[in-house]
């Protein structure tokens, strides 16, 4: 009996300790839970409700069903904004990742002063989405900007890069490519994890550098490439500051830089059509979700996990 009683006491103490640990965990998680509900889930549910209303920020919202979504079918500016955004994502993200991987491979060679170069190349990722850099970019590609001044030195009269509909989006894509620092750091970490013995064995077999890259580096780095691809696609779809500053908030010239997020902003805070803007936000969420799902499905055909 004494042994059973002692076991019961120990069990009671263990359960009491677990309860205390649970309470402590809830206390530490409380700020995050409050933020999740108040800043993320709450606004999301409210925007879902507003997407079915004609809310204009000034009057009480009235339910209109799927009217906001059907309006999108006839909104030519919205369709153009989707086209611009898709071009930005489908061109900018692969080029950015290619540049990031190229720089990471160079830095992986163990050059002197690696921490300095790593910091310098990472800096654009911290500043690329800022208003200051977007303003600087606007000045660089202006009619009398730095690019045209350089071209004038060799006798070439450059166009107004940001005032020409055929080149305005390209300048913003170039800005996106320039912010390659974040994926570069991740690529560099992935390259450091590839065992050297694979390259040594390939050299013994007489494999060229190109063969080593395509047969060893890319397959073993494919999970990192996939990770960067998903992150950068999600981020690119949400790009706003660059287009807003470069175009002066208009999406011009001729809506050539009218990102979906910029058009959403104009509808919600320019025209006070918050119900329509909320519907647009949920369409954007579905688009990002669809791209992410496609990437995850396609990953099983090209992503190699060394288990």
Rosetta silent file (secondary structure, phi, psi, omega in degrees, C-alpha in Angstrom):
SEQUENCE: XXXXXXXXXXXXXXXXXXXXXXXXXXXXXXXXXXXXXXXXXXXXXXXXXXXXXXXXXXXXXXXXXXXXXXXXXXXXXXXXXXXXXXXXXXXXXXXXXXXXXXXXXXXXXXXXXXXXXXXXXXXXXXXXXXXXXXXXXXXXXXXXXXXXXXXXXXXXXXXXXXXXXXXXXXXXXXXXXXXXXXXXXXXXXXXXXXXXXXXXXXXXXXXXXXXXXXXXXXXXXXXXXXXXXXXXXXXXXXXXXXXXXXXXXXXXXXXXXXXXXXXXXXXXXXXXXXXXXXXXXXXXXXXXXXXXXXXXXXXXXXXXXXX
SCORE:     score description
SCORE:     0.000 S_00000001
   1 L     0.000  -39.325 -178.716    0.000    0.000    0.000 S_00000001
   2 H   -63.952  -38.392  179.566    2.811    2.376    0.839 S_00000001
   3 H   -65.331  -42.169  178.542    4.373    1.815   -2.574 S_00000001
   4 H   -64.452  -39.333  179.701    1.050    2.491   -4.315 S_00000001
   5 H   -65.811  -40.388  178.011    0.507    5.621   -2.260 S_00000001
   6 H   -64.201  -40.057  178.324    3.989    6.885   -3.098 S_00000001
   7 H   -63.469  -39.899  178.308    3.343    6.191   -6.800 S_00000001
   8 H   -64.444  -39.354  178.669    0.086    8.115   -6.578 S_00000001
   9 H   -64.570  -43.239  179.150    1.848   11.058   -4.977 S_00000001
  10 H   -63.200  -39.598  179.357    4.529   11.073   -7.686 S_00000001
  11 H   -65.096  -40.622  178.757    1.859   10.854  -10.378 S_00000001
  12 H   -63.868  -39.868  178.192   -0.024   13.744   -8.783 S_00000001
  13 H   -66.073  -38.424  178.821    3.139   15.817   -8.672 S_00000001
  14 H   -63.522  -43.027  179.110    3.844   14.963  -12.324 S_00000001
  15 H   -65.862  -37.187  177.607    0.375   16.020  -13.397 S_00000001
  16 H   -64.750  -39.355  178.234    0.711   19.205  -11.388 S_00000001
  17 H   -64.695  -41.215  178.171    4.037   19.946  -13.060 S_00000001
  18 H   -63.470  -39.890  178.737    2.520   19.359  -16.515 S_00000001
  19 H   -64.238  -39.925  177.768   -0.357   21.700  -15.682 S_00000001
  20 H   -65.446  -40.817  177.760    2.094   24.380  -14.594 S_00000001
  21 H   -63.065  -39.378  178.716    4.119   23.917  -17.784 S_00000001
  22 H   -64.231  -43.205  178.545    0.934   24.227  -19.832 S_00000001
  23 H   -63.845  -42.229  178.399   -0.035   27.434  -18.059 S_00000001
  24 H   -62.458  -42.331  178.966    3.457   28.855  -18.537 S_00000001
  25 H   -62.249  -42.267  179.558    3.372   27.954  -22.231 S_00000001
  26 H   -64.433  -36.351  178.368   -0.014   29.669  -22.652 S_00000001
  27 H   -63.862  -44.688 -179.322    1.291   32.790  -20.911 S_00000001
  28 H   -71.000  -30.605  179.641    4.259   33.002  -23.268 S_00000001
  29 H   -82.394  -14.835 -174.733    2.078   32.217  -26.305 S_00000001
  30 H   -55.190  -47.212  178.792   -0.591   34.743  -25.325 S_00000001
  31 H   -58.622  -41.419  179.290    0.977   37.756  -27.163 S_00000001
  32 H   -66.202  -42.016 -179.992    1.325   35.705  -30.334 S_00000001
  33 H   -64.356  -40.892  177.855   -2.227   34.350  -30.058 S_00000001
  34 H   -63.612  -43.336  178.090   -3.620   37.842  -29.489 S_00000001
  35 H   -63.802  -40.551  179.425   -1.679   39.114  -32.493 S_00000001
  36 H   -60.430  -43.986 -177.832   -2.841   36.193  -34.620 S_00000001
  37 H   -75.052  -45.312 -172.631   -6.500   36.861  -33.827 S_00000001
  38 H   -80.155  -32.496 -173.349   -6.414   40.669  -33.768 S_00000001
  39 H  -104.666  -27.311 -176.002   -3.970   41.354  -36.612 S_00000001
  40 H  -111.139  -67.516 -174.441   -4.313   38.347  -38.933 S_00000001
  41 H   -65.756  -42.192 -179.529   -7.427   36.198  -38.558 S_00000001
  42 H   -58.437  -56.695  177.798   -9.738   39.031  -37.493 S_00000001
  43 H   -59.609  -34.546  179.107   -8.988   41.334  -40.458 S_00000001
  44 H   -64.184  -44.283 -179.934   -9.083   38.380  -42.847 S_00000001
  45 H   -67.543  -37.955  177.873  -12.567   37.371  -41.744 S_00000001
  46 H   -65.015  -42.773  179.428  -13.757   40.986  -41.863 S_00000001
  47 H   -65.811  -33.284  176.349  -12.363   41.430  -45.383 S_00000001
  48 H   -63.737  -41.767  176.915  -14.099   38.197  -46.434 S_00000001
  49 H   -65.116  -44.336 -177.901  -17.387   39.627  -45.206 S_00000001
  50 H   -65.993  -25.786 -179.796  -16.734   43.007  -46.857 S_00000001
  51 L   -64.948  -16.670  177.755  -15.986   41.292  -50.189 S_00000001
  52 L  -104.613   18.948 -179.673  -19.700   40.488  -50.410 S_00000001
  53 E  -127.775  175.358  175.282  -20.762   44.071  -49.645 S_00000001
  54 L  -108.460   37.017 -175.109  -20.672   47.521  -51.257 S_00000001
  55 L   -60.411  132.262 -178.579  -18.807   49.082  -48.322 S_00000001
  56 L  -122.680   18.938  179.016  -17.368   52.533  -49.102 S_00000001
  57 L    73.509  -13.448 -176.099  -15.766   53.427  -45.724 S_00000001
  58 L  -111.863  -25.415 -177.916  -18.429   56.100  -45.123 S_00000001
  59 L  -124.282  166.717  177.628  -21.658   54.136  -44.875 S_00000001
  60 L   -64.444  138.224  179.676  -22.765   50.851  -43.400 S_00000001
  61 L   -68.535  140.344  176.920  -21.910   47.873  -45.641 S_00000001
  62 L  -117.125  132.950 -179.771  -24.794   46.308  -47.565 S_00000001
  63 E   -65.468  130.954  178.759  -24.675   42.726  -48.762 S_00000001
  64 L  -126.379   10.392  179.313  -24.522   42.450  -52.557 S_00000001
  65 L    68.750 -134.106 -177.440  -23.657   38.771  -52.907 S_00000001
  66 L   -94.057   20.409 -176.408  -21.133   37.947  -55.621 S_00000001
  67 H   -61.080  -41.044 -179.551  -21.556   41.272  -57.421 S_00000001
  68 H   -62.253  -36.904 -178.944  -17.980   42.400  -56.667 S_00000001
  69 H   -74.243  -36.629  178.129  -16.581   39.191  -58.146 S_00000001
  70 H   -70.837  -29.912  176.832  -18.747   39.369  -61.266 S_00000001
  71 H   -62.349  -30.736 -179.058  -17.662   42.989  -61.780 S_00000001
  72 H   -63.266  -29.870 -179.153  -14.107   41.768  -62.127 S_00000001
  73 L   -64.407  -24.724 -177.174  -15.035   39.888  -65.278 S_00000001
  74 L  -109.027    3.043 -177.746  -15.809   43.209  -66.980 S_00000001
  75 L   -90.196  101.190 -176.846  -13.051   45.308  -65.408 S_00000001
  76 H   -67.397  -33.912  179.454  -10.456   45.799  -68.148 S_00000001
  77 H   -68.305  -37.077  176.979   -8.039   47.646  -65.822 S_00000001
  78 H   -65.495  -42.969  179.006   -8.128   44.752  -63.371 S_00000001
  79 H   -63.969  -37.059  176.385   -7.422   42.280  -66.150 S_00000001
  80 H   -67.025  -38.043  179.121   -4.530   44.447  -67.323 S_00000001
  81 H   -64.820  -35.835  175.442   -3.186   44.613  -63.759 S_00000001
  82 H   -64.378  -41.926  178.793   -3.222   40.814  -63.620 S_00000001
  83 H   -61.574  -47.095  179.458   -1.288   40.686  -66.887 S_00000001
  84 H   -60.983  -43.624 -178.558    1.308   43.167  -65.621 S_00000001
  85 H   -65.878  -41.814  179.013    1.653   41.294  -62.330 S_00000001
  86 H   -62.899  -41.370  178.025    2.032   37.908  -64.037 S_00000001
  87 H   -62.147  -44.568  179.918    4.769   39.296  -66.314 S_00000001
  88 H   -59.456  -44.452 -177.372    6.528   40.777  -63.299 S_00000001
  89 H   -72.964  -48.641 -172.986    6.400   37.484  -61.387 S_00000001
  90 H   -72.442  -22.306  176.958    7.123   35.070  -64.240 S_00000001
  91 H   -97.512  -46.724 -173.599   10.058   37.118  -65.564 S_00000001
  92 H   -68.639  -42.835 -175.720   11.436   38.749  -62.437 S_00000001
  93 H   -65.975  -50.066  178.845   11.493   35.772  -60.061 S_00000001
  94 H   -60.408  -40.549  179.768   13.422   33.294  -62.293 S_00000001
  95 H   -66.377  -39.925  178.397   15.957   35.973  -63.262 S_00000001
  96 H   -62.180  -44.530 -179.945   16.389   37.014  -59.644 S_00000001
  97 H   -67.187  -35.359  178.201   16.983   33.414  -58.541 S_00000001
  98 H   -64.815  -44.241  178.101   19.415   32.838  -61.412 S_00000001
  99 H   -65.015  -42.227 -179.888   21.469   35.895  -60.406 S_00000001
 100 H   -61.149  -43.418  179.921   21.297   34.898  -56.735 S_00000001
 101 H   -67.182  -39.519  179.366   22.543   31.379  -57.495 S_00000001
 102 H   -61.453  -47.662  179.747   25.325   32.709  -59.742 S_00000001
 103 H   -65.966  -38.626  179.715   26.597   35.084  -57.040 S_00000001
 104 H   -63.035  -39.691  178.997   26.286   32.380  -54.383 S_00000001
 105 H   -64.646  -39.880  177.894   28.427   29.991  -56.441 S_00000001
 106 H   -64.472  -45.120 -179.434   31.093   32.678  -56.827 S_00000001
 107 H   -68.692  -24.720 -178.931   31.087   33.437  -53.096 S_00000001
 108 L   -72.291  -10.200 -179.903   31.191   29.720  -52.302 S_00000001
 109 L   -73.417   -6.052  177.161   34.675   29.549  -53.801 S_00000001
 110 L    81.405   41.555 -179.564   36.028   30.919  -50.533 S_00000001
 111 L   -71.400  157.564 -179.649   37.184   34.339  -51.660 S_00000001
 112 L   -70.250  139.782 -179.391   38.943   36.630  -49.215 S_00000001
 113 L    77.009   30.120 -177.388   36.629   38.987  -47.334 S_00000001
 114 H   -56.417  -45.418  179.375   33.589   36.742  -47.767 S_00000001
 115 H   -57.415  -36.268  179.303   31.625   38.230  -44.821 S_00000001
 116 H   -66.315  -50.408 -178.983   32.020   41.714  -46.334 S_00000001
 117 H   -63.728  -36.926  178.753   30.838   40.698  -49.802 S_00000001
 118 H   -62.977  -40.209  178.610   27.996   38.667  -48.316 S_00000001
 119 H   -69.075  -41.077 -178.841   26.798   41.715  -46.391 S_00000001
 120 H   -64.219  -44.294 -178.745   27.137   44.010  -49.405 S_00000001
 121 H   -72.239  -25.674  178.884   25.164   41.694  -51.673 S_00000001
 122 H   -78.819  -25.264 -175.330   22.501   41.144  -49.006 S_00000001
 123 H   -54.982  -42.311  178.814   21.977   44.876  -48.451 S_00000001
 124 H   -57.591  -31.142  178.882   19.740   45.403  -51.546 S_00000001
 125 H   -66.391  -30.065  178.577   17.244   42.883  -50.150 S_00000001
 126 H   -77.546  -31.514 -173.592   16.870   45.060  -47.060 S_00000001
 127 H  -104.130  -16.577 -171.769   16.523   48.298  -49.018 S_00000001
 128 L   -59.199  -31.667 -178.700   14.929   47.177  -52.303 S_00000001
 129 L   -93.153    6.665 -176.380   11.360   47.527  -51.056 S_00000001
 130 L   -83.635  158.483  178.746   11.938   50.888  -49.396 S_00000001
 131 H   -66.224  -40.093 -177.030   10.536   54.188  -50.613 S_00000001
 132 H   -60.165  -45.301 -179.652   14.005   55.765  -50.717 S_00000001
 133 H   -67.570  -37.710  177.837   15.404   53.148  -53.117 S_00000001
 134 H   -63.242  -39.243  176.547   12.303   53.364  -55.323 S_00000001
 135 H   -65.606  -42.764  177.595   12.776   57.134  -55.552 S_00000001
 136 H   -60.739  -42.424  179.042   16.461   56.613  -56.360 S_00000001
 137 H   -62.037  -37.782  177.963   15.509   54.086  -59.037 S_00000001
 138 H   -63.505  -38.393  178.675   13.117   56.615  -60.520 S_00000001
 139 H   -71.508  -38.315 -178.172   15.932   59.153  -60.734 S_00000001
 140 H   -64.357  -39.991 -176.301   18.385   56.679  -62.243 S_00000001
 141 L  -101.040   15.054  175.631   16.023   55.709  -65.073 S_00000001
 142 L   -70.909  173.584 -178.628   14.531   59.162  -65.635 S_00000001
 143 L   -58.463  -39.139  178.085   14.921   61.025  -68.913 S_00000001
 144 L  -109.255   27.355 -176.395   17.978   62.837  -67.555 S_00000001
 145 L   -77.383 -178.060 -175.603   18.921   60.065  -65.159 S_00000001
 146 H   -62.105  -38.785 -178.986   22.204   58.301  -64.589 S_00000001
 147 H   -63.405  -46.990 -179.768   21.572   55.619  -67.230 S_00000001
 148 H   -69.536  -31.057  175.521   20.915   58.143  -70.007 S_00000001
 149 H   -65.520  -39.473  177.224   23.858   60.264  -68.895 S_00000001
 150 H   -66.336  -42.695  179.050   26.103   57.224  -69.250 S_00000001
 151 H   -64.257  -33.168  179.426   24.644   56.416  -72.679 S_00000001
 152 H   -64.662  -27.488  179.545   25.205   60.027  -73.754 S_00000001
 153 H   -65.479  -26.635  179.296   28.927   59.578  -73.128 S_00000001
 154 L  -106.677   16.897  174.384   29.042   57.038  -75.963 S_00000001
 155 L    80.965   20.664  179.876   26.753   59.047  -78.225 S_00000001
 156 L  -110.277  130.128  177.855   23.498   57.212  -77.540 S_00000001
 157 L   -93.040  107.282 -177.210   20.319   59.117  -76.729 S_00000001
 158 L   -77.686  154.077  178.610   18.465   57.008  -74.212 S_00000001
 159 L   -79.839  174.511  171.317   14.679   56.954  -73.901 S_00000001
 160 L   -81.377   94.123 -168.586   12.634   57.945  -70.889 S_00000001
 161 L   -57.613  -41.531 -177.475   12.787   54.489  -69.345 S_00000001
 162 L   -92.303   -6.688  177.691   10.028   55.013  -66.804 S_00000001
 163 L  -103.491   -1.068  178.722    7.913   57.242  -69.029 S_00000001
 164 L  -104.153  121.045 -178.579    7.839   54.799  -71.947 S_00000001
 165 L   -57.478  -25.839 -177.302    5.159   52.067  -71.650 S_00000001
 166 L   -80.218  -14.872 -177.111    7.420   49.586  -73.417 S_00000001
 167 L  -124.842  -11.912 -174.669   10.251   49.889  -70.869 S_00000001
 168 H   -60.180  -46.400 -179.528    8.637   51.101  -67.618 S_00000001
 169 H   -65.643  -33.666 -179.303    7.828   47.614  -66.315 S_00000001
 170 H   -62.372  -36.219  179.414   11.310   46.389  -67.249 S_00000001
 171 H   -65.550  -36.821  179.038   12.897   48.934  -64.907 S_00000001
 172 H   -72.335  -36.790  174.919   10.809   47.628  -61.992 S_00000001
 173 H   -61.965  -40.189  178.108   11.682   44.035  -62.910 S_00000001
 174 H   -62.857  -38.803  176.255   15.333   45.077  -62.895 S_00000001
 175 H   -62.890  -39.398  178.155   14.861   46.528  -59.412 S_00000001
 176 H   -65.322  -40.927  178.978   13.380   43.214  -58.293 S_00000001
 177 H   -63.564  -36.700 -177.998   16.339   41.297  -59.730 S_00000001
 178 H   -63.653  -24.129 -179.827   18.704   43.651  -57.913 S_00000001
 179 L   -90.363   53.742 -175.781   17.229   42.548  -54.581 S_00000001
 180 L   -89.542    1.108 -171.401   18.770   39.078  -54.881 S_00000001
 181 H   -60.482  -44.350 -176.714   20.501   39.160  -51.503 S_00000001
 182 H   -63.017  -52.975  176.735   18.016   37.115  -49.477 S_00000001
 183 H   -64.875  -28.233  178.985   17.836   34.075  -51.809 S_00000001
 184 H   -63.264  -43.543  179.330   21.586   34.369  -52.365 S_00000001
 185 H   -61.726  -39.788  179.606   22.292   33.884  -48.646 S_00000001
 186 H   -68.641  -40.969  176.802   20.019   30.819  -48.605 S_00000001
 187 H   -61.583  -42.154 -178.418   21.686   29.416  -51.733 S_00000001
 188 H   -62.319  -41.343  176.932   25.111   29.976  -50.174 S_00000001
 189 H   -63.870  -39.290  178.502   24.095   28.065  -47.058 S_00000001
 190 H   -66.353  -39.080  179.134   22.789   25.221  -49.242 S_00000001
 191 H   -64.173  -34.227 -179.804   25.994   25.048  -51.272 S_00000001
 192 H   -68.821  -17.231 -177.711   28.008   24.731  -48.092 S_00000001
 193 L   -92.014   -6.597  179.341   26.011   21.592  -47.200 S_00000001
 194 L   -78.077  122.569 -178.521   26.873   19.673  -50.400 S_00000001
 195 L   -60.185  134.987 -179.111   29.546   17.064  -49.576 S_00000001
 196 H   -66.188  -25.678 -175.202   32.858   17.740  -51.297 S_00000001
 197 H   -61.312  -28.285  178.503   33.342   14.006  -51.952 S_00000001
 198 H   -64.718  -42.694  179.720   30.772   14.141  -54.763 S_00000001
 199 H   -69.886  -36.539  178.328   32.835   16.711  -56.657 S_00000001
 200 H   -64.606  -41.538  178.216   36.057   14.817  -55.980 S_00000001
 201 H   -65.809  -37.699  179.043   34.541   11.626  -57.365 S_00000001
 202 H   -66.554  -37.718  178.187   33.277   13.506  -60.418 S_00000001
 203 H   -66.083  -38.795  177.218   36.718   14.964  -61.057 S_00000001
 204 H   -62.230  -37.103  179.213   38.255   11.495  -60.888 S_00000001
 205 L   -79.017   -3.274  177.409   35.720   10.349  -63.498 S_00000001
 206 L    84.296   20.266  179.672   36.701   13.301  -65.703 S_00000001
 207 L   -71.689  138.877  178.393   33.444   15.261  -65.384 S_00000001
 208 L   -75.914  170.307  178.105   33.621   18.868  -66.552 S_00000001
 209 H   -61.772  -39.882  179.117   32.594   21.835  -64.391 S_00000001
 210 H   -64.134  -42.624  179.247   29.351   22.131  -66.354 S_00000001
 211 H   -64.385  -39.078  177.829   28.574   18.435  -65.831 S_00000001
 212 H   -63.698  -37.701 -178.989   29.286   18.784  -62.111 S_00000001
 213 H   -66.541  -46.904 -175.924   26.933   21.744  -61.909 S_00000001
 214 H   -80.299  -26.129 -176.809   24.030   20.031  -63.680 S_00000001
 215 H   -98.569  -20.186 -177.864   24.572   16.529  -62.267 S_00000001
 216 H  -119.732  -57.492 -173.356   25.588   17.361  -58.682 S_00000001
 217 H   -62.990  -54.236 -176.487   24.975   20.976  -57.676 S_00000001
 218 H   -63.129  -46.503  178.940   21.502   21.502  -59.104 S_00000001
 219 H   -61.010  -43.649 -178.014   19.994   18.165  -57.974 S_00000001
 220 H   -74.240  -21.487  179.813   21.344   18.470  -54.431 S_00000001
 221 H   -94.827   -2.459 -174.863   20.382   22.158  -54.282 S_00000001
 222 H   -58.760  -36.910  176.188   16.884   21.584  -55.686 S_00000001
 223 H   -62.631  -35.395  177.639   15.134   21.698  -52.255 S_00000001
 224 H   -70.026  -39.836  177.578   16.728   25.113  -51.636 S_00000001
 225 H   -61.602  -43.474  179.187   15.744   26.279  -55.112 S_00000001
 226 H   -62.632  -44.417  178.836   12.185   25.154  -54.458 S_00000001
 227 H   -59.727  -48.433  178.649   12.115   26.938  -51.089 S_00000001
 228 H   -63.682  -38.656 -178.838   13.394   30.191  -52.612 S_00000001
 229 H   -60.970  -47.567 -179.555   11.020   29.868  -55.555 S_00000001
 230 H   -62.989  -47.167 -178.944    7.931   29.627  -53.354 S_00000001
 231 H   -61.459  -45.132 -175.862    9.021   32.498  -51.097 S_00000001
 232 H   -71.506  -33.383  176.322    9.934   34.823  -53.950 S_00000001
 233 H   -64.940  -45.487  178.514    6.730   34.141  -55.898 S_00000001
 234 H   -60.497  -44.163  179.866    4.612   34.939  -52.848 S_00000001
 235 H   -66.795  -39.088 -178.209    6.618   38.110  -52.237 S_00000001
 236 H   -66.360  -37.961  178.422    6.536   39.212  -55.884 S_00000001
 237 H   -63.875  -24.593 -178.352    2.750   38.945  -56.077 S_00000001
 238 L   -96.897    4.985 -179.122    2.543   41.315  -53.104 S_00000001
 239 L   -60.354  137.042 -176.802    4.955   43.922  -54.518 S_00000001
 240 L  -143.321  -49.947 -170.641    3.565   47.414  -54.215 S_00000001
 241 H   -57.921  -44.992 -175.814    6.047   50.103  -53.172 S_00000001
 242 H   -59.357  -49.425 -178.563    8.212   49.994  -56.300 S_00000001
 243 H   -67.269  -37.423 -178.765    5.328   50.450  -58.729 S_00000001
 244 H   -64.098  -45.526 -177.346    3.644   53.056  -56.532 S_00000001
 245 H   -73.384  -47.211 -176.405    6.741   55.278  -56.270 S_00000001
 246 H   -62.561  -38.305 -178.251    8.033   54.854  -59.812 S_00000001
 247 L   -93.505   -0.449 -176.695    4.632   55.592  -61.359 S_00000001
 248 L    69.957   24.462  178.653    3.641   58.217  -58.814 S_00000001
 249 L    82.902    3.853 -176.180    0.782   56.023  -57.660 S_00000001
 250 L   -98.588  -20.089 -174.998   -0.912   56.017  -61.069 S_00000001
 251 L    79.402    7.662 -177.944    0.371   52.737  -62.503 S_00000001
 252 L   -82.635  178.750   -0.150    1.422   54.639  -65.593 S_00000001
 253 L   -78.214  140.792  177.890    2.429   55.238  -68.208 S_00000001
 254 L    55.480   38.279  178.449   -0.654   53.732  -69.831 S_00000001
 255 L    60.068   22.793 -178.337   -1.126   51.322  -66.903 S_00000001
 256 L   -74.168  -17.702  176.738    2.121   49.558  -67.857 S_00000001
 257 L  -118.970   24.606 -179.617    3.153   49.383  -64.184 S_00000001
 258 L   -79.973   87.939  175.820   -0.320   48.860  -62.750 S_00000001
 259 L   -68.524  157.883  178.807    0.311   45.990  -60.375 S_00000001
 260 H   -59.797  -40.993  179.586   -2.678   44.143  -58.968 S_00000001
 261 H   -66.480  -35.148  178.681   -1.836   45.415  -55.484 S_00000001
 262 H   -68.550  -40.684  177.634   -1.604   48.989  -56.752 S_00000001
 263 H   -67.006  -36.851  175.654   -4.999   48.746  -58.425 S_00000001
 264 H   -60.467  -43.455  178.581   -6.385   47.247  -55.220 S_00000001
 265 H   -62.784  -43.320  179.987   -5.016   50.239  -53.313 S_00000001
 266 H   -62.292  -41.381  179.868   -6.558   52.679  -55.776 S_00000001
 267 H   -67.809  -43.968 -174.848   -9.938   51.010  -55.489 S_00000001
 268 H   -76.324  -45.112 -172.645   -9.899   50.734  -51.717 S_00000001
 269 H  -111.709  -10.438  175.305   -8.285   53.984  -50.626 S_00000001
 270 H   -95.165  -43.691 -179.087   -8.550   56.140  -53.747 S_00000001
 271 L  -106.486    1.020  179.181  -12.143   55.468  -54.731 S_00000001
 272 L    58.028   26.815  177.433  -13.314   54.178  -51.306 S_00000001
 273 L   -93.868   69.052 -171.491  -14.674   51.046  -52.965 S_00000001
 274 H   -70.386  -28.846  176.701  -13.571   48.870  -50.072 S_00000001
 275 H   -64.146  -44.690  178.745  -15.979   46.046  -50.832 S_00000001
 276 H   -67.145  -40.060  178.865  -14.500   45.624  -54.308 S_00000001
 277 H   -64.124  -38.319  177.753  -10.959   45.958  -52.929 S_00000001
 278 H   -64.655  -39.962  176.594  -11.659   43.245  -50.362 S_00000001
 279 H   -63.393  -39.839  177.319  -12.874   40.941  -53.113 S_00000001
 280 H   -62.717  -39.316 -179.837   -9.683   41.692  -55.053 S_00000001
 281 H   -61.777  -39.524  179.822   -7.613   40.820  -51.985 S_00000001
 282 H   -72.903  -31.269  173.824   -9.247   37.401  -51.772 S_00000001
 283 H   -64.751  -41.874  177.529   -8.709   36.834  -55.487 S_00000001
 284 H   -62.053  -40.787  177.505   -5.027   37.616  -54.941 S_00000001
 285 H   -60.885  -42.381  179.110   -4.945   35.144  -52.064 S_00000001
 286 H   -66.322  -37.646  178.606   -6.458   32.453  -54.295 S_00000001
 287 H   -64.521  -47.117  178.721   -3.942   33.209  -57.065 S_00000001
 288 H   -62.245  -41.543  177.998   -1.000   32.938  -54.681 S_00000001
 289 H   -62.211  -39.030  179.504   -2.467   29.749  -53.232 S_00000001
 290 H   -66.280  -43.929  178.410   -2.874   28.295  -56.726 S_00000001
 291 H   -62.799  -41.045  179.353    0.721   29.095  -57.690 S_00000001
 292 H   -64.787  -42.940  178.910    1.968   27.605  -54.434 S_00000001
 293 H   -63.130  -41.102  178.560   -0.090   24.439  -54.931 S_00000001
 294 H   -62.662  -42.568  179.202    1.208   24.071  -58.500 S_00000001
 295 H   -62.715  -41.744  179.507    4.780   24.459  -57.289 S_00000001
 296 H   -66.519  -37.054  178.675    4.299   21.821  -54.608 S_00000001
 297 H   -68.949  -43.733 -178.092    2.747   19.431  -57.114 S_00000001
 298 H   -71.790  -20.601 -175.975    5.465   20.009  -59.706 S_00000001
 299 H   -62.204  -28.452 -177.766    8.221   19.700  -57.101 S_00000001
 300 H   -69.455  -12.038  179.283    7.934   15.914  -57.024 S_00000001
 301 H   -94.527  -16.386 -176.216    9.190   15.840  -60.620 S_00000001
 302 H  -137.795  -10.785  179.853   12.361   17.907  -60.111 S_00000001
 303 L   -91.028  127.041 -176.975   13.144   18.334  -56.416 S_00000001
 304 L  -108.000  121.832  176.564   15.631   15.754  -55.137 S_00000001
 305 L  -107.675  118.941 -177.129   15.727   14.909  -51.430 S_00000001
 306 L   -83.127   82.098 -179.704   18.833   13.014  -50.383 S_00000001
 307 L   -87.426    0.000    0.000   17.238   10.694  -47.804 S_00000001
